[in-house]
PDB file of C-alpha atoms in Angstrom:
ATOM      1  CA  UNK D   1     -60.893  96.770  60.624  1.00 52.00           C
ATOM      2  CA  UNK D   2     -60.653  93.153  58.454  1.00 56.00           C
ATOM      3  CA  UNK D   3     -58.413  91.058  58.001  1.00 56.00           C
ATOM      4  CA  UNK D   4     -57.724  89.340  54.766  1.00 53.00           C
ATOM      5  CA  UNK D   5     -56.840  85.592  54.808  1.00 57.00           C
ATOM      6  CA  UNK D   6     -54.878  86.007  51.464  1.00 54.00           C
ATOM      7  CA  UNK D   7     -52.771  88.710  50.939  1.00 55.00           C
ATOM      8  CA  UNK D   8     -54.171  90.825  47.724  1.00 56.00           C
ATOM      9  CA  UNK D   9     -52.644  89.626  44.512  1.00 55.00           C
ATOM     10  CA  UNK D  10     -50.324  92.079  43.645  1.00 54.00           C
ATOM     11  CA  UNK D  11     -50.249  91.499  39.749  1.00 54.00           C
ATOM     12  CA  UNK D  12     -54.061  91.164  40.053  1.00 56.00           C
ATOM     13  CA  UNK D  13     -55.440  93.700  36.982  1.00 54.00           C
ATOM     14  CA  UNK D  14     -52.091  94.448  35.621  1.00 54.00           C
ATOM     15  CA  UNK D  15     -52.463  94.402  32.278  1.00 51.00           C
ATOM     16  CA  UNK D  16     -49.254  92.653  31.677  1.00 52.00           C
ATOM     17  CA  UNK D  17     -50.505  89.432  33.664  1.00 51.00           C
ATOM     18  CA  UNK D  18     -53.738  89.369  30.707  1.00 51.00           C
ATOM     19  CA  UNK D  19     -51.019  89.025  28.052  1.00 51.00           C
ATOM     20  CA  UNK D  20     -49.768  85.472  29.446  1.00 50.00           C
ATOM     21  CA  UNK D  21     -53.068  84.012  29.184  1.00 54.00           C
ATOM     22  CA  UNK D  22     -53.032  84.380  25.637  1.00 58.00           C
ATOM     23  CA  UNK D  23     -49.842  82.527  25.653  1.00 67.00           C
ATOM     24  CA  UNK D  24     -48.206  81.627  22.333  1.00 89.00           C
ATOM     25  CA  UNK D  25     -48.964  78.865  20.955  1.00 89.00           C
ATOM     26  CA  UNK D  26     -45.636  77.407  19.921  1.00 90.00           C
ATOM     27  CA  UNK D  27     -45.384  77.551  23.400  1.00 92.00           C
ATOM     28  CA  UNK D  28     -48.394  75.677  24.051  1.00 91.00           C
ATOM     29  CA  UNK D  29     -47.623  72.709  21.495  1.00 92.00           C
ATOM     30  CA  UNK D  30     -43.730  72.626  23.242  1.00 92.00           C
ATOM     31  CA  UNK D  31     -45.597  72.695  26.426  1.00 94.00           C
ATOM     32  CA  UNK D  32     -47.984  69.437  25.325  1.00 94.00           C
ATOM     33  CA  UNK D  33     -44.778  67.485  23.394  1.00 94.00           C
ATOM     34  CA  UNK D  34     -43.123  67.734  27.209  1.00 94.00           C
ATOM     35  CA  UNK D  35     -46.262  66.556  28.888  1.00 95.00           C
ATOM     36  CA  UNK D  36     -46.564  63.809  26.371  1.00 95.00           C
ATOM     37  CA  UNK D  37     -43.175  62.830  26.520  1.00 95.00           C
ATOM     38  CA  UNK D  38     -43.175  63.104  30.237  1.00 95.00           C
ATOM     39  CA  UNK D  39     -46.060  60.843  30.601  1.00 95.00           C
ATOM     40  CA  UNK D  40     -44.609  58.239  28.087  1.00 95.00           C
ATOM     41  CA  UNK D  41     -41.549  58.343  30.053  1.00 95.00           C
ATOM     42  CA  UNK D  42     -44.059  57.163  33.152  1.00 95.00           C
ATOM     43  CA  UNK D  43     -45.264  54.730  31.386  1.00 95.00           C
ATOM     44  CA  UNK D  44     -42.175  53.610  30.220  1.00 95.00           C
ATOM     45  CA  UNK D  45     -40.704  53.628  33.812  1.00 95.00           C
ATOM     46  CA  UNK D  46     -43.568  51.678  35.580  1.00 94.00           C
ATOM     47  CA  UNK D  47     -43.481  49.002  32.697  1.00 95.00           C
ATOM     48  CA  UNK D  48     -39.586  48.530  33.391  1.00 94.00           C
ATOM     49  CA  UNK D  49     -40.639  48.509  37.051  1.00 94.00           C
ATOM     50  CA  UNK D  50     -43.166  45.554  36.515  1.00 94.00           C
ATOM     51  CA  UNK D  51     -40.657  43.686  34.362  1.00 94.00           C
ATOM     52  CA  UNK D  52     -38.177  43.915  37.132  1.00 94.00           C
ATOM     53  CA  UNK D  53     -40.464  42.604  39.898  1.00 94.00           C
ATOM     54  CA  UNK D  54     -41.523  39.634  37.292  1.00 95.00           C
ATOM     55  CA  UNK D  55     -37.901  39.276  37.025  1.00 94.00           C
ATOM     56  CA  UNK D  56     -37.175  38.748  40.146  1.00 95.00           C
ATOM     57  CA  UNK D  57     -39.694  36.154  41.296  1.00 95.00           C
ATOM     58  CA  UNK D  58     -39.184  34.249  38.294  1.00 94.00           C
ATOM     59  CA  UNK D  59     -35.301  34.266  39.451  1.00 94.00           C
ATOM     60  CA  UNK D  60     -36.400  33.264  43.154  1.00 94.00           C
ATOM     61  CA  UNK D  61     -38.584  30.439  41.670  1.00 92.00           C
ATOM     62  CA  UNK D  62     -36.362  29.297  39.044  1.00 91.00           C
ATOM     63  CA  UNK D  63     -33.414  29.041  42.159  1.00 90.00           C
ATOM     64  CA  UNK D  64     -36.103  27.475  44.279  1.00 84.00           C
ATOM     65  CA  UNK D  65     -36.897  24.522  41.587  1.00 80.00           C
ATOM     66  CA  UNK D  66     -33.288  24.469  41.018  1.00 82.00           C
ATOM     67  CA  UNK D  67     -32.606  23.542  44.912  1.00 77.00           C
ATOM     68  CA  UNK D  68     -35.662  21.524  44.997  1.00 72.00           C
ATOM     69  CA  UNK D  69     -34.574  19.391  42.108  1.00 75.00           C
ATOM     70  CA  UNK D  70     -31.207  18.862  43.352  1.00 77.00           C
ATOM     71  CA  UNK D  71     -32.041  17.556  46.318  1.00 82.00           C
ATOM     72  CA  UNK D  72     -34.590  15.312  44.738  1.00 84.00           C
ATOM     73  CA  UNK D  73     -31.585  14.018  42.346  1.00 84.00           C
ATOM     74  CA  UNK D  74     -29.302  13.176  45.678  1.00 87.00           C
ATOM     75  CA  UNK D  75     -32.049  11.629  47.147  1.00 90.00           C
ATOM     76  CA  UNK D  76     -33.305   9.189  44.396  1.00 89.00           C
ATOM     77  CA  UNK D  77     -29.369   8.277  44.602  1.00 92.00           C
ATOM     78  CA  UNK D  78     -29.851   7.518  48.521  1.00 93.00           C
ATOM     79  CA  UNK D  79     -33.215   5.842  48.233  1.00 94.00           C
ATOM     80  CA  UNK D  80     -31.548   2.295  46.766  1.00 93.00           C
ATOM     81  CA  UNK D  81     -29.533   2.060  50.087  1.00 93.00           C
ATOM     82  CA  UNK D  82     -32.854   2.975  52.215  1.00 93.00           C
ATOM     83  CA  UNK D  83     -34.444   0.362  50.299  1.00 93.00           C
ATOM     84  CA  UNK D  84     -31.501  -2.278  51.619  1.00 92.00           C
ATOM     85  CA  UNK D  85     -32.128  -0.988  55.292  1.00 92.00           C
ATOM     86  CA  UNK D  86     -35.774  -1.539  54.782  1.00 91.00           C
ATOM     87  CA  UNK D  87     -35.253  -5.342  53.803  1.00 91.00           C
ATOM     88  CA  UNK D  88     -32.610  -6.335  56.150  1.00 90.00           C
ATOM     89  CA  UNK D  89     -34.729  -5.443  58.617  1.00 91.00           C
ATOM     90  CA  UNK D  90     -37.668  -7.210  57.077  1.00 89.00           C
ATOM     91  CA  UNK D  91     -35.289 -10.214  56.567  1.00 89.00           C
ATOM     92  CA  UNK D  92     -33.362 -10.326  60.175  1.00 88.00           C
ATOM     93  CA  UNK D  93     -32.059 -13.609  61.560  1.00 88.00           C
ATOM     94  CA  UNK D  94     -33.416 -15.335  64.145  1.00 89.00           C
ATOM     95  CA  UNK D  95     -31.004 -14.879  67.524  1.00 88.00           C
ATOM     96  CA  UNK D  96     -30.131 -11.546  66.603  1.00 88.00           C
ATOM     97  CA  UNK D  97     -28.809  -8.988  69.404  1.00 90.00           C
ATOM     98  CA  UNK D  98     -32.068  -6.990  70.672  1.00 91.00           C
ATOM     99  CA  UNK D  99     -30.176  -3.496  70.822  1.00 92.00           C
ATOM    100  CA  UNK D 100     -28.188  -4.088  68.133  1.00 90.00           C
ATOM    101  CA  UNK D 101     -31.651  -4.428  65.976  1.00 91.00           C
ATOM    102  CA  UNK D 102     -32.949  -1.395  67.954  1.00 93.00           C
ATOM    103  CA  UNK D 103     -30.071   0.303  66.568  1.00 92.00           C
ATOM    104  CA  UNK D 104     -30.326  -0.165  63.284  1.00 91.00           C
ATOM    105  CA  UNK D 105     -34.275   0.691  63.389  1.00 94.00           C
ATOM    106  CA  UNK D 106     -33.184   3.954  65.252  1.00 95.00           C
ATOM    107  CA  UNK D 107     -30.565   4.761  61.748  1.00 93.00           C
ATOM    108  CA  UNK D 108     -33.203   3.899  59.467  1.00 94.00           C
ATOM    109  CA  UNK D 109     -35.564   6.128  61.111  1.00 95.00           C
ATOM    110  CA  UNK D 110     -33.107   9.174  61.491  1.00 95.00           C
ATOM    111  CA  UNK D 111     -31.945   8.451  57.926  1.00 93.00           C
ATOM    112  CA  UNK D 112     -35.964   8.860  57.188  1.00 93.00           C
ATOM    113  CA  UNK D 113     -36.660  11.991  59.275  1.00 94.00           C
ATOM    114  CA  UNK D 114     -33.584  13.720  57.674  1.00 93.00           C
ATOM    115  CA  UNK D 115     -35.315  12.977  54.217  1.00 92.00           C
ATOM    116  CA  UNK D 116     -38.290  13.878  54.851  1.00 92.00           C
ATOM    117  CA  UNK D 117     -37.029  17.227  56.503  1.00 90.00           C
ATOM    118  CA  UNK D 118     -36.079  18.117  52.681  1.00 87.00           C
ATOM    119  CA  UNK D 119     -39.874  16.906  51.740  1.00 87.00           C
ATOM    120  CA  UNK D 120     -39.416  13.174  51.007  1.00 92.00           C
ATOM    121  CA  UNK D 121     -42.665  11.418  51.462  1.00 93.00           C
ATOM    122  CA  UNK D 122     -43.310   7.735  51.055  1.00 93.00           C
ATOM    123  CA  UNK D 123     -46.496   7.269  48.230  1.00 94.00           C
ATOM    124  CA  UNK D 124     -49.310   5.333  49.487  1.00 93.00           C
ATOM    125  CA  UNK D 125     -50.110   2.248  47.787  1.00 94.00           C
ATOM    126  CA  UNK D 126     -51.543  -0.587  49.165  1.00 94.00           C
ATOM    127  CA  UNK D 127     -55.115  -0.610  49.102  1.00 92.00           C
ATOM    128  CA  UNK D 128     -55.415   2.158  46.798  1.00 94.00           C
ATOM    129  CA  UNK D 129     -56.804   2.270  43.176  1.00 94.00           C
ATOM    130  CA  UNK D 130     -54.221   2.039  40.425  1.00 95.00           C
ATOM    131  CA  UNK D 131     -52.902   6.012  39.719  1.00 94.00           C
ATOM    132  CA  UNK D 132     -50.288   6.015  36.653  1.00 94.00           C
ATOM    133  CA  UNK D 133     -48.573   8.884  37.938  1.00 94.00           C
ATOM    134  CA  UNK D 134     -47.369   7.680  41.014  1.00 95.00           C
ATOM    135  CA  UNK D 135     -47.155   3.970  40.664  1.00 96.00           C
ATOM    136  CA  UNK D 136     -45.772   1.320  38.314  1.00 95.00           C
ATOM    137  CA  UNK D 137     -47.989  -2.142  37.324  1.00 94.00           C
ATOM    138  CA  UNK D 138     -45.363  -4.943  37.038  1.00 94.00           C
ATOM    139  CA  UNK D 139     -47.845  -7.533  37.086  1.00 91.00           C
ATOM    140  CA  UNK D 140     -51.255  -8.576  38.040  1.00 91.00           C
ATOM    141  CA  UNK D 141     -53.560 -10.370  41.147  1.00 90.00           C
ATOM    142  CA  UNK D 142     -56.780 -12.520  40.290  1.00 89.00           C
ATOM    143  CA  UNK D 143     -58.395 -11.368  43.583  1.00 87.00           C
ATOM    144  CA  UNK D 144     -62.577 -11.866  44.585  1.00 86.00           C
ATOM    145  CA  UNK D 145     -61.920  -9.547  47.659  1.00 88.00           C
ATOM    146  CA  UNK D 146     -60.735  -6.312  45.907  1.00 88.00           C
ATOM    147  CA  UNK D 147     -61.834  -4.430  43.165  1.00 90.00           C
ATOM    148  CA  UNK D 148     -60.316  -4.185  39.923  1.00 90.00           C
ATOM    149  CA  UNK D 149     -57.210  -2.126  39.563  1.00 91.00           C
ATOM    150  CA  UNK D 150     -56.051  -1.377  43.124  1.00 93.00           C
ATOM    151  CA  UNK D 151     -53.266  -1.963  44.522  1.00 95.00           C
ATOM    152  CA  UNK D 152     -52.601  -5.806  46.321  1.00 94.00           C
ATOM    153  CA  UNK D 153     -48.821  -5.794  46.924  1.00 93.00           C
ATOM    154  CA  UNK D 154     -46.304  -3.280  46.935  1.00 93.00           C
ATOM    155  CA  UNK D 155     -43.006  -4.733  45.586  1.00 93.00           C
ATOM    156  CA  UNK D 156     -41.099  -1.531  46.317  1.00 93.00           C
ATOM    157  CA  UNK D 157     -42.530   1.539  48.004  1.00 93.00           C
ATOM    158  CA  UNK D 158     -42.329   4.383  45.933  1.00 95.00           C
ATOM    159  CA  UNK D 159     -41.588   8.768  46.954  1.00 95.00           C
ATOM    160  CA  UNK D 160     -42.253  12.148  45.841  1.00 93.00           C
ATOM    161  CA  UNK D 161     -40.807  15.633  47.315  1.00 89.00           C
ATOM    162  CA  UNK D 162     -43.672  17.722  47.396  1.00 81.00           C
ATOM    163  CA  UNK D 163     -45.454  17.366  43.734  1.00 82.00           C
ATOM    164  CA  UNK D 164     -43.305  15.908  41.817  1.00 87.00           C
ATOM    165  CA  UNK D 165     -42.369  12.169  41.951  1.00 92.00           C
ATOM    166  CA  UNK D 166     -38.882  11.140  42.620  1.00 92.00           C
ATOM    167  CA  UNK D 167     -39.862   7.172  42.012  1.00 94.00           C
ATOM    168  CA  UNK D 168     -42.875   5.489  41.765  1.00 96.00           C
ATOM    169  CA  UNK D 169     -44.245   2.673  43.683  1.00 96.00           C
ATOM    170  CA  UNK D 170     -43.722  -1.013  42.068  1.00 95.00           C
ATOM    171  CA  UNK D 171     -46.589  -2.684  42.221  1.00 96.00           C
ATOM    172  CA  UNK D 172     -48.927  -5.447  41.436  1.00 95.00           C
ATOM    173  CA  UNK D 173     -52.876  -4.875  40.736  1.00 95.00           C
ATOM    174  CA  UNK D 174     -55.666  -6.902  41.561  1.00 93.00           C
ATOM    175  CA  UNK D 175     -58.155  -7.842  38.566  1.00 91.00           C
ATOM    176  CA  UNK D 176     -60.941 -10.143  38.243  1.00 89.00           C
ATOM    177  CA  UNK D 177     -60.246 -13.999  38.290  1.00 86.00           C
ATOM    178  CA  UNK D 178     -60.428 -15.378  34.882  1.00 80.00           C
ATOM    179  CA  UNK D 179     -63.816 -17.164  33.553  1.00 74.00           C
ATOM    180  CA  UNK D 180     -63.365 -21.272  32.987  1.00 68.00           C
ATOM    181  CA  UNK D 181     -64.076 -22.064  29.471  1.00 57.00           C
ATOM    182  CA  UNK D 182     -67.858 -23.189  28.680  1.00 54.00           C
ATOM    183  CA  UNK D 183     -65.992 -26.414  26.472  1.00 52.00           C
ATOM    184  CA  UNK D 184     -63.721 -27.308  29.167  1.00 51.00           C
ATOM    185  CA  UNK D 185     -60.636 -26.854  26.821  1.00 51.00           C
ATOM    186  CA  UNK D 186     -58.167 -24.530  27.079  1.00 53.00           C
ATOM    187  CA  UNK D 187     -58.560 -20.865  28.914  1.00 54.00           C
ATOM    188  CA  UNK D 188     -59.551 -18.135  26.489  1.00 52.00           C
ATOM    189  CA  UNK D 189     -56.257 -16.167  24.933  1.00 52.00           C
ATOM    190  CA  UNK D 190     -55.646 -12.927  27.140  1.00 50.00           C
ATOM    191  CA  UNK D 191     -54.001  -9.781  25.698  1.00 49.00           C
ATOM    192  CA  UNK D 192     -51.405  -8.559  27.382  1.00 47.00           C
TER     193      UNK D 192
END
């Protein structure tokens, strides 16, 4: 005796099962409008799905700038009074109380680990060649010992949160000393 796997198909030969394969075709172009309009509906869905996800991290970058910028703005209001800190302690009397100076050095340098918890960074300067973008030429430097355009002295130090700049560095930039005129008169006119 054998077993079959599959049961027999019961409609299998009936002539009534030949007559739906010849299906009509009104019923075949209904059939294809659905599927069309199915699949259109697909693409239509995963389209709105991609917009949405774009959506969204736009949103979370946008708010991300947003917070990013508003701390920068609070900062740049706090770096004035930093600056202060920085040059009474450059500037400190003779006599003064040790600890009381330790103090102060201690604020300074919470006040500076706070900011730079929220991605303040001081710029590098001194030393460094000239960069437009993060520093600002107030004047010049004849100087034999550096080469042209870097830095010599930084008049105020300058920071950035992450990328963008929140001040630039003042500075002053070291250029060639100027050539004695061959008739002894007076120096050649210099553009500035």
């Amino acid at each position: 005796m054998t077993t079959r796997k599959h049961p027999h198909d019961p409609t299998e030969g009936d002539p009534r099962n030949e007559k739906a394969d010849t299906a009509d075709p009104a019923l075949e172009a209904k059939i294809a409008e659905l599927e069309a309009a199915a699949a259109e509906a697909k693409d239509r869905h995963l389209r709105l799905a991609a917009d949405f996800d774009n959506y969204k991290k736009r949103s979370r970058q946008e708010q991300r700038e947003t917070i990013q910028h508003a701390s920068a703005d609070l900062i740049a209001q706090l770096l004035p009074g930093l600056d202060d800190l920085h040059k009474a302690l450059d500037h400190k009397p003779e006599g003064i109380d040790e600890a009381w100076l330790k103090g102060v050095e201690l604020s300074v340098r919470k006040l500076e680990e706070a900011l730079g918890a929220h991605g303040l960074e001081a710029i590098e300067a001194m030393g460094k060649p000239f960069d437009p973008n993060v520093h600002e030429a107030i004047g010049h430097e004849e100087s034999t010992e550096h080469p042209e355009d870097t830095v010599v002295q930084e008049l105020r130090r300058g920071y950035r949160i992450r990328d963008r700049v929140v001040r630039p560095a003042l500075v002053k930039v070291a250029r060639p000393p100027a050539l004695p005129a061959a008739d002894g008169g007076a120096p050649p006119q210099q553009l500035h």
